[in-house]
Amino acid sequence: MAIVALGVALAAPPSASAHRSPADCNANEFDVNLLRDRFDVKNGDVINYRVTLDNLSSTATKACDVSNITVRLQFPGPDGQPSSTFQTVVAAANYSAEQPVLTFGPFPYTVNANPGVTRLEARVSVENGDLHDGATHSKVNINKTIGSDRPIPGIEIDKTATPTSGQAPQTTSYTFRVYNRTTPPRPLDNVTVTDDMCPNVVRGVPTGDINNDNRLDPDEIWLYTCTMQHGAGTFTNTATGCAELFIDSGPLPRVCDTDTETVTYTPPPVTPPTTPPTTPPTTPPTTTPPSVAPPQGGVLPGVLTQCLLSRVRSTTVRAGQLNTIVVRARTEEGPVANRLVRITLPGGRVVSARTNKSGLVTLRVRPPRSGRAIIRAGSCTTARVSVAAARRVASRQVPRVTG
């Protein structure tokens, strides 16, 4: 690599003889520094390094001459530490006392770090230079590093629901907490929170933005809320939180995180029909009332009878397959027509249909799992059906042929 020197030219070399030079010198003031032009970087960015050196006295010191000075530079390796490859900035140079600042560079380095590396260290060094401080020369050894951060943006969203169970319909309040998980810590910008089932996500009160700069700082937790109503069933919502991290060269790819919350609400109980009040007879007790045809449902007004609900055929109901269940609803007076019959399967799914004029209803169901199904029809008695486990399917064996 070409060496570029900015500033004054190299001073005349000091004498190589072993003695103190200048005669009144009393300090090792030779110094080398390493500079870089970018602090936060990503792979593909270019960092320009510069090396400066001088040999200047301070208020209370007098610099000694130095000789045999070799300055070497090491770029960061893929692991973030100084690589094993050295670049010579100056070789075997001599600098008299009061040498002003010299600048070498720039030395461009293209960032190429391994996954997970968040810090890149470069190094400048001088080894075994000679300090002209007496009959025996002391040694000049310098080792300095400077780093740049390679931030890895991160965000976390945590979602909770209140309540998570109960009787439908139910108004559910969702709360979202958003955390900055960037390494090393940096503020995140353009934060967004969405929910796939609850569309009206809003900022909470308080918002969690402590310094009100609209940037998600590493020590802040931002709050969001959303409210919606659920009917009967099991519902799983997915929340998504996203943000951007800006560095010296611009924004890094947007980062997102998701979290789910599940709520389960049961159907409301079926309200039994109200029995009409008994109407007193208008004719003498000895008089036989006229014959009245029973209304639809098979029950005379004012007559208290028990509605019986039962299966017609006792076939095996099995999980994972389509099953046909025939149910009859009747009283002592006859079949109960046009009655809504519901079957609640294991897992909570409900299938319903109405009885025909013969009091029969056909329910076609495919239970998702084994367990117990419950059949209800208003004020009728309850019927229960056992759901057997799904059939096991054995793989067909190919017969072996020997000859």
Short mmCIF file of C-alpha atoms in Angstrom, two decimals:
data_model
loop_
_atom_site.label_atom_id
_atom_site.label_comp_id
_atom_site.label_asym_id
_atom_site.label_seq_id
_atom_site.Cartn_x
_atom_site.Cartn_y
_atom_site.Cartn_z
CA MET A 1 0.00 0.00 0.00
CA ALA A 2 1.28 3.48 -0.83
CA ILE A 3 2.31 5.66 2.10
CA VAL A 4 1.06 9.24 2.10
CA ALA A 5 2.72 11.75 4.44
CA LEU A 6 0.97 15.02 5.24
CA GLY A 7 2.69 17.86 7.13
CA VAL A 8 6.36 18.75 7.40
CA ALA A 9 9.11 16.54 6.01
CA LEU A 10 11.00 14.06 8.14
CA ALA A 11 13.59 15.67 10.39
CA ALA A 12 17.28 15.03 9.94
CA PRO A 13 18.26 11.71 11.50
CA PRO A 14 19.82 11.88 14.94
CA SER A 15 23.28 10.57 15.48
CA ALA A 16 23.43 6.80 15.79
CA SER A 17 26.07 6.95 18.54
CA ALA A 18 24.97 5.95 22.03
CA HIS A 19 24.63 9.17 23.97
CA ARG A 20 21.91 11.51 25.18
CA SER A 21 20.56 13.69 22.38
CA PRO A 22 19.81 16.53 22.80
CA ALA A 23 22.13 16.83 25.76
CA ASP A 24 19.38 18.24 27.99
CA CYS A 25 16.59 15.79 26.97
CA ASN A 26 14.77 14.02 29.78
CA ALA A 27 11.65 12.40 28.31
CA ASN A 28 10.40 9.82 25.83
CA GLU A 29 7.87 12.04 24.05
CA PHE A 30 7.69 10.17 20.74
CA ASP A 31 4.00 9.44 20.07
CA VAL A 32 1.91 7.65 17.45
CA ASN A 33 -1.88 7.91 17.16
CA LEU A 34 -4.51 6.09 15.10
CA LEU A 35 -7.64 7.85 13.79
CA ARG A 36 -10.75 6.55 11.97
CA ASP A 37 -13.58 8.42 10.21
CA ARG A 38 -16.57 6.16 11.02
CA PHE A 39 -17.96 5.07 14.36
CA ASP A 40 -21.02 2.88 13.43
CA VAL A 41 -20.64 0.68 10.35
CA LYS A 42 -22.08 -2.32 8.52
CA ASN A 43 -20.52 -4.89 6.21
CA GLY A 44 -19.52 -3.23 2.95
CA ASP A 45 -18.86 0.19 4.49
CA VAL A 46 -15.37 1.71 4.14
CA ILE A 47 -13.45 3.00 7.17
CA ASN A 48 -10.54 5.37 6.43
CA TYR A 49 -7.72 5.16 8.98
CA ARG A 50 -4.98 7.78 9.43
CA VAL A 51 -1.75 7.56 11.45
CA THR A 52 -0.13 10.58 13.09
CA LEU A 53 3.25 10.84 14.85
CA ASP A 54 5.28 13.55 16.57
CA ASN A 55 8.21 14.00 18.99
CA LEU A 56 7.26 17.20 20.81
CA SER A 57 8.29 18.32 24.26
CA SER A 58 5.66 19.38 26.77
CA THR A 59 5.75 22.18 29.32
CA ALA A 60 7.69 20.17 31.90
CA THR A 61 9.66 17.83 29.60
CA LYS A 62 12.36 17.90 26.97
CA ALA A 63 11.99 15.28 24.21
CA CYS A 64 14.88 12.99 23.25
CA ASP A 65 15.74 12.02 19.67
CA VAL A 66 14.50 8.61 18.41
CA SER A 67 15.78 6.34 15.65
CA ASN A 68 14.98 2.99 13.99
CA ILE A 69 11.24 3.75 14.18
CA THR A 70 8.97 1.39 12.21
CA VAL A 71 5.24 2.11 12.41
CA ARG A 72 2.87 -0.69 11.41
CA LEU A 73 -0.93 -0.77 10.95
CA GLN A 74 -3.33 -3.72 11.35
CA PHE A 75 -6.89 -3.60 9.99
CA PRO A 76 -9.70 -5.45 11.83
CA GLY A 77 -10.03 -9.13 10.99
CA PRO A 78 -13.37 -10.93 10.36
CA ASP A 79 -13.55 -11.75 14.10
CA GLY A 80 -13.31 -8.04 14.97
CA GLN A 81 -9.79 -8.23 16.43
CA PRO A 82 -6.68 -6.73 14.73
CA SER A 83 -5.72 -9.05 11.89
CA SER A 84 -2.36 -10.81 11.67
CA THR A 85 -1.53 -8.86 8.50
CA PHE A 86 0.71 -5.81 9.05
CA GLN A 87 1.05 -2.77 6.80
CA THR A 88 4.17 -0.66 7.17
CA VAL A 89 3.43 3.05 7.53
CA VAL A 90 7.06 4.14 8.00
CA ALA A 91 10.15 1.94 8.13
CA ALA A 92 13.38 2.42 10.15
CA ALA A 93 12.82 6.19 10.39
CA ASN A 94 14.61 8.70 12.66
CA TYR A 95 12.92 11.66 14.35
CA SER A 96 14.73 14.45 16.15
CA ALA A 97 13.32 16.16 19.19
CA GLU A 98 10.55 18.69 18.43
CA GLN A 99 9.47 16.82 15.29
CA PRO A 100 6.02 18.33 14.51
CA VAL A 101 2.96 16.23 13.71
CA LEU A 102 3.12 14.09 10.57
CA THR A 103 -0.03 12.47 9.12
CA PHE A 104 -0.05 9.32 6.99
CA GLY A 105 -3.03 7.98 5.09
CA PRO A 106 -5.85 7.54 4.49
CA PHE A 107 -5.72 3.74 4.63
CA PRO A 108 -9.15 2.44 3.46
CA TYR A 109 -10.61 -0.74 4.94
CA THR A 110 -13.84 -2.40 3.72
CA VAL A 111 -15.83 -3.89 6.59
CA ASN A 112 -16.20 -7.67 6.30
CA ALA A 113 -17.10 -9.02 9.73
CA ASN A 114 -18.39 -12.45 10.67
CA PRO A 115 -22.03 -12.83 11.79
CA GLY A 116 -22.54 -11.65 15.36
CA VAL A 117 -19.38 -9.48 15.49
CA THR A 118 -20.33 -6.06 16.86
CA ARG A 119 -16.91 -4.43 17.43
CA LEU A 120 -14.02 -3.89 14.96
CA GLU A 121 -10.57 -3.03 16.37
CA ALA A 122 -7.64 -1.63 14.34
CA ARG A 123 -4.10 -1.36 15.78
CA VAL A 124 -1.01 0.79 15.25
CA SER A 125 2.31 -0.20 16.80
CA VAL A 126 6.01 0.61 17.15
CA GLU A 127 8.40 -2.10 18.34
CA ASN A 128 11.96 -1.69 19.59
CA GLY A 129 12.68 1.81 18.38
CA ASP A 130 15.70 3.55 19.96
CA LEU A 131 15.38 6.43 22.40
CA HIS A 132 18.55 8.51 22.64
CA ASP A 133 18.41 9.07 26.37
CA GLY A 134 21.92 8.01 27.42
CA ALA A 135 24.92 5.78 26.77
CA THR A 136 22.49 2.86 26.47
CA HIS A 137 19.40 3.54 24.41
CA SER A 138 16.00 2.79 25.91
CA LYS A 139 13.38 1.23 23.67
CA VAL A 140 10.35 2.85 22.07
CA ASN A 141 7.32 0.49 22.08
CA ILE A 142 3.83 1.76 21.25
CA ASN A 143 0.61 -0.22 20.99
CA LYS A 144 -2.66 1.63 20.36
CA THR A 145 -6.05 0.43 19.12
CA ILE A 146 -9.21 2.16 18.02
CA GLY A 147 -12.60 0.58 17.35
CA SER A 148 -15.76 1.02 15.33
CA ASP A 149 -19.10 -0.51 16.30
CA ARG A 150 -21.06 -2.78 14.01
CA PRO A 151 -24.52 -2.57 15.62
CA ILE A 152 -26.99 -5.44 15.22
CA PRO A 153 -30.53 -4.02 15.48
CA GLY A 154 -33.05 -5.92 17.57
CA ILE A 155 -36.63 -5.43 18.74
CA GLU A 156 -38.94 -7.47 20.99
CA ILE A 157 -42.72 -7.30 21.35
CA ASP A 158 -44.63 -8.90 24.22
CA LYS A 159 -48.44 -9.22 23.95
CA THR A 160 -50.96 -9.99 26.72
CA ALA A 161 -54.78 -10.27 26.77
CA THR A 162 -57.42 -9.56 29.44
CA PRO A 163 -59.48 -11.68 29.92
CA THR A 164 -58.25 -14.88 28.27
CA SER A 165 -61.38 -16.98 28.94
CA GLY A 166 -65.05 -16.65 29.88
CA GLN A 167 -68.47 -16.62 28.30
CA ALA A 168 -69.06 -15.08 24.87
CA PRO A 169 -69.54 -12.42 23.72
CA GLN A 170 -66.46 -10.95 25.42
CA THR A 171 -64.66 -7.59 25.05
CA THR A 172 -60.90 -8.29 25.10
CA SER A 173 -58.18 -5.73 25.87
CA TYR A 174 -54.76 -6.43 24.35
CA THR A 175 -51.59 -4.79 25.68
CA PHE A 176 -48.33 -4.64 23.71
CA ARG A 177 -44.89 -3.88 25.23
CA VAL A 178 -42.05 -3.06 22.82
CA TYR A 179 -38.37 -3.38 23.82
CA ASN A 180 -35.15 -2.25 22.09
CA ARG A 181 -32.76 -5.26 21.90
CA THR A 182 -30.04 -3.65 19.72
CA THR A 183 -26.41 -4.73 20.37
CA PRO A 184 -24.51 -2.61 21.25
CA PRO A 185 -27.31 -0.32 22.47
CA ARG A 186 -28.52 2.29 19.96
CA PRO A 187 -31.88 4.12 19.59
CA LEU A 188 -34.43 2.70 17.13
CA ASP A 189 -36.55 4.88 14.82
CA ASN A 190 -39.84 4.52 12.91
CA VAL A 191 -41.40 2.05 15.36
CA THR A 192 -44.68 0.43 14.25
CA VAL A 193 -47.02 -2.08 15.97
CA THR A 194 -49.80 -4.01 14.20
CA ASP A 195 -52.15 -6.89 15.04
CA ASP A 196 -53.59 -9.30 12.47
CA MET A 197 -57.04 -9.44 14.12
CA CYS A 198 -57.30 -6.20 16.13
CA PRO A 199 -57.03 -3.25 13.69
CA ASN A 200 -57.19 -0.25 16.04
CA VAL A 201 -53.78 -0.46 17.79
CA VAL A 202 -52.99 2.86 19.55
CA ARG A 203 -50.19 4.21 21.77
CA GLY A 204 -50.72 3.63 25.47
CA VAL A 205 -50.95 6.21 28.23
CA PRO A 206 -48.23 6.77 29.26
CA THR A 207 -46.48 5.91 26.00
CA GLY A 208 -43.15 4.87 27.54
CA ASP A 209 -41.18 7.47 25.54
CA ILE A 210 -39.43 8.92 28.60
CA ASN A 211 -37.60 11.78 26.88
CA ASN A 212 -40.34 12.38 24.25
CA ASP A 213 -37.86 12.25 21.34
CA ASN A 214 -39.96 9.67 19.39
CA ARG A 215 -36.99 7.27 19.38
CA LEU A 216 -37.12 3.90 21.14
CA ASP A 217 -34.10 4.18 23.44
CA PRO A 218 -32.48 1.05 24.91
CA ASP A 219 -33.81 1.79 28.42
CA GLU A 220 -37.41 2.50 27.32
CA ILE A 221 -40.47 0.22 27.07
CA TRP A 222 -43.14 1.54 24.71
CA LEU A 223 -46.78 0.65 25.37
CA TYR A 224 -49.63 0.04 22.89
CA THR A 225 -53.24 -1.13 23.37
CA CYS A 226 -56.09 -2.55 21.29
CA THR A 227 -59.66 -3.56 22.21
CA MET A 228 -62.05 -5.83 20.30
CA GLN A 229 -65.04 -8.12 20.88
CA HIS A 230 -64.89 -11.91 20.38
CA GLY A 231 -67.70 -14.38 20.00
CA ALA A 232 -67.59 -18.02 21.06
CA GLY A 233 -64.50 -20.00 20.08
CA THR A 234 -60.71 -19.98 20.33
CA PHE A 235 -58.86 -17.02 18.79
CA THR A 236 -55.10 -16.53 18.29
CA ASN A 237 -53.91 -13.00 17.49
CA THR A 238 -50.41 -12.22 16.20
CA ALA A 239 -48.79 -8.86 16.98
CA THR A 240 -45.85 -7.50 14.95
CA GLY A 241 -43.41 -4.79 16.08
CA CYS A 242 -40.89 -3.26 13.64
CA ALA A 243 -38.26 -0.49 13.69
CA GLU A 244 -35.16 0.87 11.90
CA LEU A 245 -31.61 1.58 13.07
CA PHE A 246 -29.72 4.46 11.46
CA ILE A 247 -25.88 4.47 11.41
CA ASP A 248 -23.22 6.68 9.79
CA SER A 249 -23.93 5.32 6.29
CA GLY A 250 -27.76 5.27 6.57
CA PRO A 251 -30.50 2.87 7.77
CA LEU A 252 -29.93 -0.82 8.34
CA PRO A 253 -32.57 -3.32 7.14
CA ARG A 254 -35.83 -2.98 9.10
CA VAL A 255 -36.14 -5.48 11.97
CA CYS A 256 -39.38 -7.04 13.25
CA ASP A 257 -40.56 -9.36 16.01
CA THR A 258 -43.90 -11.16 16.57
CA ASP A 259 -45.82 -12.49 19.56
CA THR A 260 -49.13 -14.36 19.77
CA GLU A 261 -51.89 -14.50 22.38
CA THR A 262 -54.75 -17.02 22.51
CA VAL A 263 -58.17 -16.50 24.12
CA THR A 264 -61.04 -19.00 24.42
CA TYR A 265 -64.67 -18.05 25.06
CA THR A 266 -67.55 -20.49 25.54
CA PRO A 267 -71.05 -20.10 24.03
CA PRO A 268 -73.68 -18.52 26.27
CA PRO A 269 -76.15 -20.96 27.92
CA VAL A 270 -79.35 -21.74 26.01
CA THR A 271 -82.34 -20.02 27.64
CA PRO A 272 -85.26 -22.49 28.00
CA PRO A 273 -88.60 -21.34 26.56
CA THR A 274 -91.07 -19.81 28.99
CA THR A 275 -94.01 -22.08 29.85
CA PRO A 276 -97.27 -20.21 29.23
CA PRO A 277 -99.55 -19.88 32.25
CA THR A 278 -102.33 -22.47 32.65
CA THR A 279 -105.66 -21.14 31.44
CA PRO A 280 -108.56 -22.18 33.71
CA PRO A 281 -111.37 -24.07 31.89
CA THR A 282 -114.37 -22.00 30.86
CA THR A 283 -116.74 -24.97 30.85
CA PRO A 284 -117.95 -26.98 33.82
CA PRO A 285 -115.48 -29.61 35.02
CA THR A 286 -117.84 -32.36 34.01
CA THR A 287 -117.94 -31.22 30.45
CA THR A 288 -115.47 -32.86 28.12
CA PRO A 289 -113.48 -30.16 26.32
CA PRO A 290 -113.51 -30.23 22.56
CA SER A 291 -110.73 -32.02 20.83
CA VAL A 292 -107.86 -29.67 19.94
CA ALA A 293 -105.03 -30.65 17.65
CA PRO A 294 -101.62 -30.20 19.27
CA PRO A 295 -99.60 -27.28 17.89
CA GLN A 296 -96.32 -27.71 16.01
CA GLY A 297 -93.94 -29.43 18.44
CA GLY A 298 -96.52 -31.89 19.72
CA VAL A 299 -97.38 -30.16 23.05
CA LEU A 300 -100.81 -28.83 24.04
CA PRO A 301 -100.83 -25.38 25.62
CA GLY A 302 -100.76 -25.53 29.37
CA VAL A 303 -99.66 -29.19 29.48
CA LEU A 304 -96.29 -29.80 31.16
CA THR A 305 -94.53 -32.67 29.47
CA GLN A 306 -90.90 -33.83 29.33
CA CYS A 307 -89.10 -33.55 25.98
CA LEU A 308 -86.80 -36.53 25.50
CA LEU A 309 -83.71 -36.30 23.29
CA SER A 310 -82.12 -39.56 22.13
CA ARG A 311 -80.00 -41.04 19.35
CA VAL A 312 -81.78 -43.24 16.84
CA ARG A 313 -78.81 -45.48 16.01
CA SER A 314 -75.89 -46.26 18.31
CA THR A 315 -73.10 -46.18 15.73
CA THR A 316 -69.50 -45.48 16.69
CA VAL A 317 -68.52 -41.82 16.38
CA ARG A 318 -64.82 -41.48 15.64
CA ALA A 319 -62.46 -38.46 15.56
CA GLY A 320 -61.11 -37.31 12.21
CA GLN A 321 -63.88 -38.90 10.10
CA LEU A 322 -67.29 -37.72 8.90
CA ASN A 323 -69.98 -39.20 11.16
CA THR A 324 -73.75 -39.20 10.76
CA ILE A 325 -75.71 -38.87 14.02
CA VAL A 326 -79.53 -39.12 13.92
CA VAL A 327 -81.33 -37.66 16.94
CA ARG A 328 -85.06 -37.84 17.88
CA ALA A 329 -86.92 -35.28 20.01
CA ARG A 330 -90.35 -36.34 21.36
CA THR A 331 -92.74 -36.04 24.26
CA GLU A 332 -95.49 -38.35 25.48
CA GLU A 333 -97.83 -36.60 23.04
CA GLY A 334 -95.61 -37.23 20.01
CA PRO A 335 -92.63 -35.90 18.02
CA VAL A 336 -91.28 -32.38 18.60
CA ALA A 337 -90.94 -30.66 15.22
CA ASN A 338 -88.86 -27.61 14.23
CA ARG A 339 -86.75 -27.79 17.40
CA LEU A 340 -83.14 -26.45 17.14
CA VAL A 341 -80.68 -29.18 18.11
CA ARG A 342 -77.02 -28.37 18.87
CA ILE A 343 -74.07 -30.73 19.27
CA THR A 344 -70.93 -29.42 20.96
CA LEU A 345 -67.89 -31.44 19.82
CA PRO A 346 -64.67 -32.02 21.82
CA GLY A 347 -62.67 -28.83 21.37
CA GLY A 348 -65.73 -26.51 21.47
CA ARG A 349 -67.00 -26.53 17.88
CA VAL A 350 -70.84 -26.41 17.63
CA VAL A 351 -72.97 -27.89 14.82
CA SER A 352 -76.75 -27.31 14.75
CA ALA A 353 -79.86 -28.25 12.75
CA ARG A 354 -83.67 -28.40 13.28
CA THR A 355 -85.90 -31.44 13.68
CA ASN A 356 -88.32 -32.37 10.90
CA LYS A 357 -92.04 -33.03 11.37
CA SER A 358 -91.19 -36.52 12.64
CA GLY A 359 -88.97 -35.04 15.35
CA LEU A 360 -85.81 -36.32 13.65
CA VAL A 361 -82.64 -34.38 12.85
CA THR A 362 -79.48 -35.56 11.07
CA LEU A 363 -76.17 -34.08 12.24
CA ARG A 364 -73.08 -34.63 10.09
CA VAL A 365 -69.94 -33.91 12.11
CA ARG A 366 -66.19 -34.46 11.89
CA PRO A 367 -64.84 -34.23 15.49
CA PRO A 368 -61.25 -32.92 15.64
CA ARG A 369 -60.34 -35.17 18.55
CA SER A 370 -61.70 -37.84 20.86
CA GLY A 371 -63.68 -37.08 23.98
CA ARG A 372 -67.36 -36.49 24.75
CA ALA A 373 -69.87 -34.60 22.58
CA ILE A 374 -73.00 -33.08 24.14
CA ILE A 375 -76.36 -32.77 22.31
CA ARG A 376 -78.86 -30.16 23.53
CA ALA A 377 -82.26 -28.98 22.26
CA GLY A 378 -83.80 -26.24 24.38
CA SER A 379 -85.56 -27.70 27.44
CA CYS A 380 -85.19 -31.28 26.23
CA THR A 381 -83.04 -33.77 28.09
CA THR A 382 -79.33 -33.76 27.23
CA ALA A 383 -77.76 -36.57 25.21
CA ARG A 384 -74.06 -37.42 25.36
CA VAL A 385 -72.00 -39.15 22.68
CA SER A 386 -68.56 -40.69 23.15
CA VAL A 387 -66.08 -39.82 20.39
CA ALA A 388 -63.54 -42.58 19.82
CA ALA A 389 -59.94 -41.93 18.80
CA ALA A 390 -59.09 -41.63 15.10
CA ARG A 391 -58.37 -44.86 13.27
CA ARG A 392 -54.77 -45.91 12.93
CA VAL A 393 -53.75 -46.52 9.35
CA ALA A 394 -51.14 -49.22 8.98
CA SER A 395 -48.80 -49.01 6.00
CA ARG A 396 -49.34 -51.72 3.44
CA GLN A 397 -46.54 -54.26 3.40
CA VAL A 398 -45.26 -55.37 0.01
CA PRO A 399 -44.93 -59.17 -0.06
CA ARG A 400 -41.45 -60.47 -0.38
CA VAL A 401 -40.78 -62.74 -3.35
CA THR A 402 -38.10 -65.33 -3.24
CA GLY A 403 -37.05 -67.45 -6.13
#
